[in-house]
PDB file of C-alpha atoms and ligand atoms in Angstrom:
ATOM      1  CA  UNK A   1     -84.516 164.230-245.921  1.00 89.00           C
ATOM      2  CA  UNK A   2     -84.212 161.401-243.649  1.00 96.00           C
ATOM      3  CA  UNK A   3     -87.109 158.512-243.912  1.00 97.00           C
ATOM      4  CA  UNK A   4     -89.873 157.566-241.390  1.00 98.00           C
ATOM      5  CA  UNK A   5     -88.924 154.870-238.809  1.00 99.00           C
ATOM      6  CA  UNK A   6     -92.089 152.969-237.794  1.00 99.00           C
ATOM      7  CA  UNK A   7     -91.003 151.848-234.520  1.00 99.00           C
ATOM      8  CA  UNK A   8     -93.535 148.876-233.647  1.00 99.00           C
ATOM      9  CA  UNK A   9     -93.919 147.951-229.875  1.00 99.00           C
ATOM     10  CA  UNK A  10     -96.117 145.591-228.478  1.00 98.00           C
ATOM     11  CA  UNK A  11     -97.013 145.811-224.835  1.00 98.00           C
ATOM     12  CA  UNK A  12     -98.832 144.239-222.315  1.00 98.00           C
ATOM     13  CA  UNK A  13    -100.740 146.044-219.258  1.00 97.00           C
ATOM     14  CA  UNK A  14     -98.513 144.562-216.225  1.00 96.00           C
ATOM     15  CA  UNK A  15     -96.828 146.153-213.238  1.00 95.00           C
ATOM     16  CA  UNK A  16     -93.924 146.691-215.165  1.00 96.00           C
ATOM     17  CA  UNK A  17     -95.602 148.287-218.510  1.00 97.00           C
ATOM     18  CA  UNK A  18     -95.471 151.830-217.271  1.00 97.00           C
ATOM     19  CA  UNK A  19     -91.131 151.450-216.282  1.00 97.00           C
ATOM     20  CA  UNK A  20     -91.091 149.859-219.252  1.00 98.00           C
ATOM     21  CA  UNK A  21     -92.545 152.160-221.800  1.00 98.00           C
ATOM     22  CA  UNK A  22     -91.144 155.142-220.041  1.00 98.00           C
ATOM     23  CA  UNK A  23     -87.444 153.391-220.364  1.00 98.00           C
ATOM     24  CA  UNK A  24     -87.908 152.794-224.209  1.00 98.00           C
ATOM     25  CA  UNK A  25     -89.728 156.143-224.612  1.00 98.00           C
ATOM     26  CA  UNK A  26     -86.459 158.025-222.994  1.00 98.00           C
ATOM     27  CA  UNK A  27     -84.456 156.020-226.211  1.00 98.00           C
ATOM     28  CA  UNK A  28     -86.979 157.158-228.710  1.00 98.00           C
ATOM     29  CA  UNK A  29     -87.164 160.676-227.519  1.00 98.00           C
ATOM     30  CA  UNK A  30     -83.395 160.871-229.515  1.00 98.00           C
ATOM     31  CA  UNK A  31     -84.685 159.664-232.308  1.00 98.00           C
ATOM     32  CA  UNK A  32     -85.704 161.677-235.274  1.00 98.00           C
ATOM     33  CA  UNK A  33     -88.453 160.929-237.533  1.00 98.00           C
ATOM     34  CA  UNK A  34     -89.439 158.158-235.473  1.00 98.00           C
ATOM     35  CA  UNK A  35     -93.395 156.941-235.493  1.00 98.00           C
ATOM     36  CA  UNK A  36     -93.900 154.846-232.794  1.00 98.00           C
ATOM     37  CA  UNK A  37     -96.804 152.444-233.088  1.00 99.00           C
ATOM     38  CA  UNK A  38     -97.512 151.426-229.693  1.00 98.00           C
ATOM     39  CA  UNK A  39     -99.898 148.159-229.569  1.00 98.00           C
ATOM     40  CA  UNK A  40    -101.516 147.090-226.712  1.00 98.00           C
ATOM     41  CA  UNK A  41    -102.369 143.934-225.563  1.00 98.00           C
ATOM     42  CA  UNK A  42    -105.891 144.681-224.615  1.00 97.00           C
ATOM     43  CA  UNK A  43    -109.446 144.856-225.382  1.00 96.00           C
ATOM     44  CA  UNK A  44    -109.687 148.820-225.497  1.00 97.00           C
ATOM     45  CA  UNK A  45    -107.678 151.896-225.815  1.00 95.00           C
ATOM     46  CA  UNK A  46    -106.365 152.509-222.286  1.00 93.00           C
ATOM     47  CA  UNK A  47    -107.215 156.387-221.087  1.00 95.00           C
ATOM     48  CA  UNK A  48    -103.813 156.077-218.520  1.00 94.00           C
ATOM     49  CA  UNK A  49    -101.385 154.613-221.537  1.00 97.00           C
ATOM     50  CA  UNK A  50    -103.032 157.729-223.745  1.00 96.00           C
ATOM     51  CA  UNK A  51    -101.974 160.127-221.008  1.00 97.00           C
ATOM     52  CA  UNK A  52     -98.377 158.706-220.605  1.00 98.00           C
ATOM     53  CA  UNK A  53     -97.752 158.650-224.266  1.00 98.00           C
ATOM     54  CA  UNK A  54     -98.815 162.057-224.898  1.00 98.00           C
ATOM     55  CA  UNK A  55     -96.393 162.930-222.415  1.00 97.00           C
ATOM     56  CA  UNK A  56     -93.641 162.012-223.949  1.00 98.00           C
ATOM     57  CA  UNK A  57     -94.214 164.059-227.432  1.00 97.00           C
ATOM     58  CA  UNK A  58     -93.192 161.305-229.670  1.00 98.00           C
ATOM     59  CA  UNK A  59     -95.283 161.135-232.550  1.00 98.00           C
ATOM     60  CA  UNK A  60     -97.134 158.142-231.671  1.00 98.00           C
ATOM     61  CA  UNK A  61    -100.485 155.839-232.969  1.00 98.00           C
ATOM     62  CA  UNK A  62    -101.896 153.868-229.837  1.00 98.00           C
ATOM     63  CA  UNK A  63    -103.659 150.697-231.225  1.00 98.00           C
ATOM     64  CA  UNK A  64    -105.840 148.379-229.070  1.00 98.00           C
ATOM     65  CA  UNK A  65    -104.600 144.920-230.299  1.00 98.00           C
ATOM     66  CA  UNK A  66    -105.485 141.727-227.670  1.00 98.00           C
ATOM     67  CA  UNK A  67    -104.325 138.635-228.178  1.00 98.00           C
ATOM     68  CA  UNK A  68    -107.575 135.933-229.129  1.00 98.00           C
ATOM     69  CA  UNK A  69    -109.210 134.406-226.106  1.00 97.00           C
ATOM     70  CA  UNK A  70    -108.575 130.794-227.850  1.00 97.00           C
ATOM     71  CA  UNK A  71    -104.800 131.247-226.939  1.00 97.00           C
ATOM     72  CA  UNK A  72    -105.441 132.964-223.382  1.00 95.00           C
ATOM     73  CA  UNK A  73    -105.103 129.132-221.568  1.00 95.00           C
ATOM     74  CA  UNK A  74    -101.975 127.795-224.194  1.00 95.00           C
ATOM     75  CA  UNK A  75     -99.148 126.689-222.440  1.00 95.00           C
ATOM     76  CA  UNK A  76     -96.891 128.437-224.957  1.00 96.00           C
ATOM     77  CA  UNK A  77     -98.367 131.953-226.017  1.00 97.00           C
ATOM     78  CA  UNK A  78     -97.837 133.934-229.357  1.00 98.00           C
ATOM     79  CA  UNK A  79     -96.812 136.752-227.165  1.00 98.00           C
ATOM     80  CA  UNK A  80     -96.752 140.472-229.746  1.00 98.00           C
ATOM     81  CA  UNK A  81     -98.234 138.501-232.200  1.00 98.00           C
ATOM     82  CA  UNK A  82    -101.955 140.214-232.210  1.00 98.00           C
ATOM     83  CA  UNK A  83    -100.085 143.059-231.658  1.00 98.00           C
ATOM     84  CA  UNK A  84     -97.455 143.823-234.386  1.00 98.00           C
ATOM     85  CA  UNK A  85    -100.656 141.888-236.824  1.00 98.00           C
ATOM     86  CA  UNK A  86    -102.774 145.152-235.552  1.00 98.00           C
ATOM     87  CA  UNK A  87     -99.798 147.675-236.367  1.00 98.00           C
ATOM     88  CA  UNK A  88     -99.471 145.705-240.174  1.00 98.00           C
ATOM     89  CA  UNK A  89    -102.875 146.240-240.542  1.00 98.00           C
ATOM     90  CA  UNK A  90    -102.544 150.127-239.367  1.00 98.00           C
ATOM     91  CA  UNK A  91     -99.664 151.057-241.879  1.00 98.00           C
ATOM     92  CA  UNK A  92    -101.899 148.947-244.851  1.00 97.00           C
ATOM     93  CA  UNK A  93    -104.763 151.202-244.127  1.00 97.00           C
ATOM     94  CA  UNK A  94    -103.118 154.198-244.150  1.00 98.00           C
ATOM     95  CA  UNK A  95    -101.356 153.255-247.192  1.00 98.00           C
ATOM     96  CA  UNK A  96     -97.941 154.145-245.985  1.00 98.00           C
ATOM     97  CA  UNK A  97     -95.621 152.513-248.505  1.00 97.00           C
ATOM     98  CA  UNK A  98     -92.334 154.487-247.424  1.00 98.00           C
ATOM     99  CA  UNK A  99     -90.141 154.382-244.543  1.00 98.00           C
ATOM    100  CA  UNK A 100     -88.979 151.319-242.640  1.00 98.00           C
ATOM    101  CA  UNK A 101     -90.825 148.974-240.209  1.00 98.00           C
ATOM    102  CA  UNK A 102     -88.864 147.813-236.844  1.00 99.00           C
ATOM    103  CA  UNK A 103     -90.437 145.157-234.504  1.00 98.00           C
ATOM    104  CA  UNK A 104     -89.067 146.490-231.426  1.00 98.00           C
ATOM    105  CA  UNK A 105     -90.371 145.373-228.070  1.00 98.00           C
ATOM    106  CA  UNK A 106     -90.967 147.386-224.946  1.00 98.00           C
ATOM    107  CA  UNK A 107     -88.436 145.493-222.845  1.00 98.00           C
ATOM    108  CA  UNK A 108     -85.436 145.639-225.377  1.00 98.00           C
ATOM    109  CA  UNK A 109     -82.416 148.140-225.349  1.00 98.00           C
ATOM    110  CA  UNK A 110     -81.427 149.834-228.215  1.00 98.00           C
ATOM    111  CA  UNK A 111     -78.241 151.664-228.942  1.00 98.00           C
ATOM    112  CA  UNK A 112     -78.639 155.040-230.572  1.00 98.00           C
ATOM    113  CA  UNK A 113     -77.116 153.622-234.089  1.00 98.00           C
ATOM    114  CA  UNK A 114     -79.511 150.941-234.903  1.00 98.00           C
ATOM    115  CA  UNK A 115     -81.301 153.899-236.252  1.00 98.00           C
ATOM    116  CA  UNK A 116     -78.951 155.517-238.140  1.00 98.00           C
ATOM    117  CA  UNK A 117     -78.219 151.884-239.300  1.00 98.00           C
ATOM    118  CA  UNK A 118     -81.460 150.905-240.077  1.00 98.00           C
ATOM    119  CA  UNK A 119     -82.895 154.013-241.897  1.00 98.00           C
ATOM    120  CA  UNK A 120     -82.141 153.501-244.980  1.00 98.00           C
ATOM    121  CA  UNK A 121     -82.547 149.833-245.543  1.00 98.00           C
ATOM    122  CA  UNK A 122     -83.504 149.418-248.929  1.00 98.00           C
ATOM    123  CA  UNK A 123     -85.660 145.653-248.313  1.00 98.00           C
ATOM    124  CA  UNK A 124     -84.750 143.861-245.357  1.00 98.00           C
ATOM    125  CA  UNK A 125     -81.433 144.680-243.014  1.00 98.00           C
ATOM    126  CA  UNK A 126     -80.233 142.656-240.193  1.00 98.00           C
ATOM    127  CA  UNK A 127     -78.137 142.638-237.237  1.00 98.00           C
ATOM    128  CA  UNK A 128     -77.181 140.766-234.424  1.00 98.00           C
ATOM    129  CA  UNK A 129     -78.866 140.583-231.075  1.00 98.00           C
ATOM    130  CA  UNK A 130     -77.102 140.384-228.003  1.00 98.00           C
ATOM    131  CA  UNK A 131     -78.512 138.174-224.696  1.00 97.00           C
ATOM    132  CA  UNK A 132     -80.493 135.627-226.734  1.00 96.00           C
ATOM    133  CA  UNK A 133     -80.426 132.456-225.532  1.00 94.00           C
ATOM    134  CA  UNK A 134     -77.988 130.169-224.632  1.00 95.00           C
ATOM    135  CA  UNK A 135     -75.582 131.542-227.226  1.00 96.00           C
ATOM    136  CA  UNK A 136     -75.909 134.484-225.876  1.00 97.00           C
ATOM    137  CA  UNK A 137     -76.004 136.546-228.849  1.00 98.00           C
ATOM    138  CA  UNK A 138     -78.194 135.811-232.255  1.00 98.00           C
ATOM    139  CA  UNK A 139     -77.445 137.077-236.059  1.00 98.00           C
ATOM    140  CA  UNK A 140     -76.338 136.416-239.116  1.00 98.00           C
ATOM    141  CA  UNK A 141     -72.660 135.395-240.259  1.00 98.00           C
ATOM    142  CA  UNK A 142     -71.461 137.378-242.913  1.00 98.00           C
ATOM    143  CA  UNK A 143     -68.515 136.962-245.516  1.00 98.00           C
ATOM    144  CA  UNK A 144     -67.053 139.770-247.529  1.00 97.00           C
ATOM    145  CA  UNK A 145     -69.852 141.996-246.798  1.00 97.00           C
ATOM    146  CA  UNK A 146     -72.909 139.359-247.868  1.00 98.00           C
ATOM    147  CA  UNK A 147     -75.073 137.190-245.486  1.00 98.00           C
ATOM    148  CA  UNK A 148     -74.503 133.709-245.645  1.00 98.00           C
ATOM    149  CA  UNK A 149     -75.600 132.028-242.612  1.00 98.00           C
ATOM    150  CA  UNK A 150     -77.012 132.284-239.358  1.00 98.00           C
ATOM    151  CA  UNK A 151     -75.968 131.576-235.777  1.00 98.00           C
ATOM    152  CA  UNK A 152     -78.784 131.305-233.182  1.00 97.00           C
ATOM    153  CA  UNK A 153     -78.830 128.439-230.260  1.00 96.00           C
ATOM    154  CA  UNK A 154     -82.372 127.315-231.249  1.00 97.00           C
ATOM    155  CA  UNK A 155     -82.780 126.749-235.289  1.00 96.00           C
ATOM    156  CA  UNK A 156     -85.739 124.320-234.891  1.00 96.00           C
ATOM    157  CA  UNK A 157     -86.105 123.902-238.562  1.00 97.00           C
ATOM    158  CA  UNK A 158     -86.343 127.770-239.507  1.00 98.00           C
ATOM    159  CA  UNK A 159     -85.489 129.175-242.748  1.00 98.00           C
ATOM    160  CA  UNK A 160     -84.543 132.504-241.010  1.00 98.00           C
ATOM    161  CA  UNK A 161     -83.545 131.348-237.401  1.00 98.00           C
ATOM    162  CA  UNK A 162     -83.494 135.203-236.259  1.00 98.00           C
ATOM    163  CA  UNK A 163     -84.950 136.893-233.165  1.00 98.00           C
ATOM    164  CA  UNK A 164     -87.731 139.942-234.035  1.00 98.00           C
ATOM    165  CA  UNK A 165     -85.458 142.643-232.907  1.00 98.00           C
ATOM    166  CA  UNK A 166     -82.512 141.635-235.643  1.00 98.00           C
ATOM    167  CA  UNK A 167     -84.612 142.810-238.950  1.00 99.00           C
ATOM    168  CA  UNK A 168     -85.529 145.986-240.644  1.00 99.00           C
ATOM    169  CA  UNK A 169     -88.178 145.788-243.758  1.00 98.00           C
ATOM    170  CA  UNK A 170     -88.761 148.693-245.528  1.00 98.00           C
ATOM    171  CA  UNK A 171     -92.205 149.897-246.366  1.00 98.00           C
ATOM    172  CA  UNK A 172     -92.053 150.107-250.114  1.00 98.00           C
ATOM    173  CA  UNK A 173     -90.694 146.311-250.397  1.00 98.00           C
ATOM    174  CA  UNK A 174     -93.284 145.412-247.770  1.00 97.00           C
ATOM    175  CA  UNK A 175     -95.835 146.738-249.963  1.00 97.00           C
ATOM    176  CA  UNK A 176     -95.006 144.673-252.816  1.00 97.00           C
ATOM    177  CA  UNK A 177     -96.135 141.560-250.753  1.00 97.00           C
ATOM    178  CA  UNK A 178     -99.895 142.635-249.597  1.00 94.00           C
ATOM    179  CA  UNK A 179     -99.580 139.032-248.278  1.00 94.00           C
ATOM    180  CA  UNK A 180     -97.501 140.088-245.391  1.00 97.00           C
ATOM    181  CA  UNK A 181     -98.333 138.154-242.314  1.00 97.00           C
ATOM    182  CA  UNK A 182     -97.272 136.801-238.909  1.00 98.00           C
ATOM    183  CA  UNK A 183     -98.316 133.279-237.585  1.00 97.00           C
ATOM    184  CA  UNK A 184     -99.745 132.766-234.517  1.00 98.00           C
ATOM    185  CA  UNK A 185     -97.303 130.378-233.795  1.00 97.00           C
ATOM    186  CA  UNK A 186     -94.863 130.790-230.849  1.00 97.00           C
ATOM    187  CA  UNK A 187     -90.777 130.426-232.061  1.00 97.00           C
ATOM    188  CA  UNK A 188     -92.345 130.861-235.419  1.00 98.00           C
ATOM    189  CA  UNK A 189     -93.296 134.529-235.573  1.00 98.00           C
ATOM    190  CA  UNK A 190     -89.711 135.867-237.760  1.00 98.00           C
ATOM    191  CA  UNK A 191     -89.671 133.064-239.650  1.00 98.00           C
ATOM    192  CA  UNK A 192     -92.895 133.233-241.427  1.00 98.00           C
ATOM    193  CA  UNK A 193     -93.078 137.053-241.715  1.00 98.00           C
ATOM    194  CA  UNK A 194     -90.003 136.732-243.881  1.00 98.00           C
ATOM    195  CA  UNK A 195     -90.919 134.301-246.005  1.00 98.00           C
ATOM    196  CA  UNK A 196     -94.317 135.811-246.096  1.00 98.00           C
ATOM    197  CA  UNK A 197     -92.205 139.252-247.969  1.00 98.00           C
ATOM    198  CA  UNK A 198     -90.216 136.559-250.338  1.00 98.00           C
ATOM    199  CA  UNK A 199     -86.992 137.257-248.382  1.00 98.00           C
ATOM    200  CA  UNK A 200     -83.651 135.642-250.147  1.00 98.00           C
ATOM    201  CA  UNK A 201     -80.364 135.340-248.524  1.00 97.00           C
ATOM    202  CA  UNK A 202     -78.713 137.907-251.546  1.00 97.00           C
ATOM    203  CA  UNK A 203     -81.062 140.348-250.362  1.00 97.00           C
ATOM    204  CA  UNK A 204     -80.046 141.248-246.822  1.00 98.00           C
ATOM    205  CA  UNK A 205     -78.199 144.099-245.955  1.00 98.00           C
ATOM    206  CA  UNK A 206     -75.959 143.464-242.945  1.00 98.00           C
ATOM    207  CA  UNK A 207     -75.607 146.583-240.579  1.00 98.00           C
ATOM    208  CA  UNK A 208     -73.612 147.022-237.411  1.00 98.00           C
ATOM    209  CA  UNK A 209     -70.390 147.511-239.322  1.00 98.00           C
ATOM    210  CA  UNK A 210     -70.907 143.666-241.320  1.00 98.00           C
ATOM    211  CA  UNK A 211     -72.701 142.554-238.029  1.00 98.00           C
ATOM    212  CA  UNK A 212     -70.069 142.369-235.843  1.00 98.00           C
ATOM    213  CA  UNK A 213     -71.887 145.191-233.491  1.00 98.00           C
ATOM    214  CA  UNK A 214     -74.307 144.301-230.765  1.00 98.00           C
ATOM    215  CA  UNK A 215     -76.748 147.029-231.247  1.00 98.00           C
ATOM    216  CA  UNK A 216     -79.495 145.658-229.332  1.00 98.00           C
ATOM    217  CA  UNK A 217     -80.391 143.563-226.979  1.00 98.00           C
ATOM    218  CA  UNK A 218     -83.182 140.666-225.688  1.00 98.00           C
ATOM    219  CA  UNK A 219     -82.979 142.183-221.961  1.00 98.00           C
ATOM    220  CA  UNK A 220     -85.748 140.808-220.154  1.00 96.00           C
ATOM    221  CA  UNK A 221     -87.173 142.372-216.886  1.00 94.00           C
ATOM    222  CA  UNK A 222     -88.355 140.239-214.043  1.00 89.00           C
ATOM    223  CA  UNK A 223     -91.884 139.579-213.652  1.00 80.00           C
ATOM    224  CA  UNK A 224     -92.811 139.992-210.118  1.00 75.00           C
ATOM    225  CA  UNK A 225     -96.367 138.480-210.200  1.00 68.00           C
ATOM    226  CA  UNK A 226     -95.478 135.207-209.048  1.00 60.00           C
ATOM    227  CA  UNK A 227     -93.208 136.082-206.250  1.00 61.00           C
ATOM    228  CA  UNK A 228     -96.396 138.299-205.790  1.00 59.00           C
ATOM    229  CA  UNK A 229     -98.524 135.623-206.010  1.00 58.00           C
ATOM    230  CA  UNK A 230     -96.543 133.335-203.284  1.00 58.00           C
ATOM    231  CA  UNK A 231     -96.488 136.176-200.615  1.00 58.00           C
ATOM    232  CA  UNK A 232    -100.125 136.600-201.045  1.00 57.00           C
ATOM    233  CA  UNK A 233    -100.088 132.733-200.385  1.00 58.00           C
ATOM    234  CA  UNK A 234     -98.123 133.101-197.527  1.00 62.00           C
ATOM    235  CA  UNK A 235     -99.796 135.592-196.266  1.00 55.00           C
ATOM    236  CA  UNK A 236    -102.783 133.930-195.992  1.00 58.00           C
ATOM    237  CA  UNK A 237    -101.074 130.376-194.839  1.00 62.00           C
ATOM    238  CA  UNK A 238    -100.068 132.941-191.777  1.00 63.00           C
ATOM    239  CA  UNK A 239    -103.253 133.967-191.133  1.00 59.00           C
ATOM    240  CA  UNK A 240    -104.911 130.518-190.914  1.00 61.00           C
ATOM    241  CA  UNK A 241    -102.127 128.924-188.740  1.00 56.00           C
TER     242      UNK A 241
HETATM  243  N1  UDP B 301     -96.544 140.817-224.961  1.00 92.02           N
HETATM  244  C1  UDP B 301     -97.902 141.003-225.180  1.00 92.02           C
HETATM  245  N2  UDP B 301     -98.811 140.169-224.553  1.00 92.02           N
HETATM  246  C2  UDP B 301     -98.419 139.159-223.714  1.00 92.02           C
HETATM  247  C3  UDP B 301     -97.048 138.960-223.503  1.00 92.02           C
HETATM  248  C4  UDP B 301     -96.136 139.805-224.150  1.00 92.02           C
HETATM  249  O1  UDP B 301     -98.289 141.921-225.913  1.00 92.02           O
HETATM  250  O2  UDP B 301     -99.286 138.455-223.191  1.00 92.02           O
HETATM  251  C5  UDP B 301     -95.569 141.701-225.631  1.00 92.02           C
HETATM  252  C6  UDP B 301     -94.444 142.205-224.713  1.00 92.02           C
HETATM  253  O3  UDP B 301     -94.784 143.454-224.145  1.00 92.02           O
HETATM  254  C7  UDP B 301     -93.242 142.291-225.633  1.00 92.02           C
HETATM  255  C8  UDP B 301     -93.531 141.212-226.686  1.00 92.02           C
HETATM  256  O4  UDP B 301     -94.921 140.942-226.624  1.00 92.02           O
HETATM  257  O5  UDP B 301     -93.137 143.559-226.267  1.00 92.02           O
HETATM  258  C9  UDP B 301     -92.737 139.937-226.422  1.00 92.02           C
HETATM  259  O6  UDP B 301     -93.060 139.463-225.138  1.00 92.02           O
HETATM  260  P1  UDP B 301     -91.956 139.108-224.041  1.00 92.02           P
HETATM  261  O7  UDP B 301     -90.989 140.229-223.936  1.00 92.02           O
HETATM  262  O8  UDP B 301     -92.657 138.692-222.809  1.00 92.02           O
HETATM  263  O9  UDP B 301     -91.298 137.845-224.707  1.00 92.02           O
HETATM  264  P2  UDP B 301     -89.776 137.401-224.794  1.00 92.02           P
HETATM  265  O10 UDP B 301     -88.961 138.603-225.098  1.00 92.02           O
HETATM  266  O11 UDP B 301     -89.455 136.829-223.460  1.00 92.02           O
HETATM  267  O12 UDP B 301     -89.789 136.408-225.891  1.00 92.02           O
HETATM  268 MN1   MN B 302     -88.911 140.474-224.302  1.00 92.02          MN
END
């Protein structure tokens, strides 16, 4: 009788959001009981994203979730933010108060045991990441099996310096704290939600075999649109020479 993973992705229509659905998709498909709220960072519910998630034949809920024009022109953007807000919103709605929520975002990798690992958390789990930052890895240190510290390359003042993809919350503690929420505020985002659920450092359960597994990692793919961009420039710098 395995529990619901609510596998929470935020994407973004880009050259590289089909690849990069279709990657993650290939990991989910492995997964059992997996619901896989896929949030999209746009103004509508996109007919061609319908089409390739149905292919798939995960159990999925499609949400249209843009970000607000007032940050559209920010230098720094709350990227997933509107997003994984949307897919909050969806599970309060629907009153789902079992099961476990996982921010997971479409350009990750995830090893087939973070699942296993997170499925039963019982209020908040965390792991490490691997490829964050200058460290190179971000997560929590533990000591005979509790968490009592954190390493990450960029604390800037944070309570819970930890990257999205290093947490588990399950739904029943979530729904003790209606006031769940996620600041639009970029390097902010993990921070906040965890206070926002009342976390305390006796309270996390450390997976990955006391954390010292890399289970998943930040990968990043390369965007393209400004090497795009310069051709096109070129292009037309040929053209008027
Ligand atoms: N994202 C989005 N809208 C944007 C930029 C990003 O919905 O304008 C999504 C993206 O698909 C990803 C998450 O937000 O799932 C985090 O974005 P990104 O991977 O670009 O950030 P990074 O991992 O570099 O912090
Ligand atoms: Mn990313």
């Amino acid at each position: 009788n395995l529990s619901t993973i609510y596998f929470v992705t935020p994407t973004y229509p880009r050259r590289e959001q089909v690849p990069e659905l279709t990657r993650l998709a290939y990991t989910l498909l492995h997964v059992p009981r997996l619901h896989w709220i896929v949030a999209n960072d746009h103004n509508a519910c996109n007919p061609y994203l319908d089409t390739l998630l149905n292919r798939f034949g995960i159990p999925y809920t499609h949400l249209a979730s843009p970000m607000p024009q007032r940050f559209h022109k920010a230098e720094s953007k709350p990227r997933g933010v509107a997003n994984r807000r949307a897919a909050m919103q969806w599970l309060r709605q629907h009153n789902i108060t079992t099961g476990v929520l996982y921010f997971g975002d479409d350009d990750n990798t995830y090893d087939l045991k973070l699942f296993s690992e997170i499925r039963d958390t019982k209020h908040v789990s965390m792991f490490p990441v691997g490829l964050i930052a200058n460290y190179g890895i971000s997560g929590p240190v533990v000591c005979k099996g509790k968490v009592i510290g954190f390493l990450d390359s960029w604390v800037a003042g944070r309570r819970w310096p930890v990257d999205m993809a290093g947490f588990a919350v399950s739904l029943s503690y979530m729904a003790e704290h209606p006031n769940a929420s996620m600041p639009y505020k970029p390097g902010y985002e993990e921070d906040y939600f965890l206070r926002s659920i009342g976390l305390t450092l006796d309270m996390i359960e450390p997976k990955g075999s006391n954390c010292t597994e890399i289970l998943v990692w930040h990968t990043q793919t390369k965007n393209h649109e400004r090497t795009m961009v310069k051709l096109n420039h070129e292009y037309l710098d040929d053209r008027s020479n």
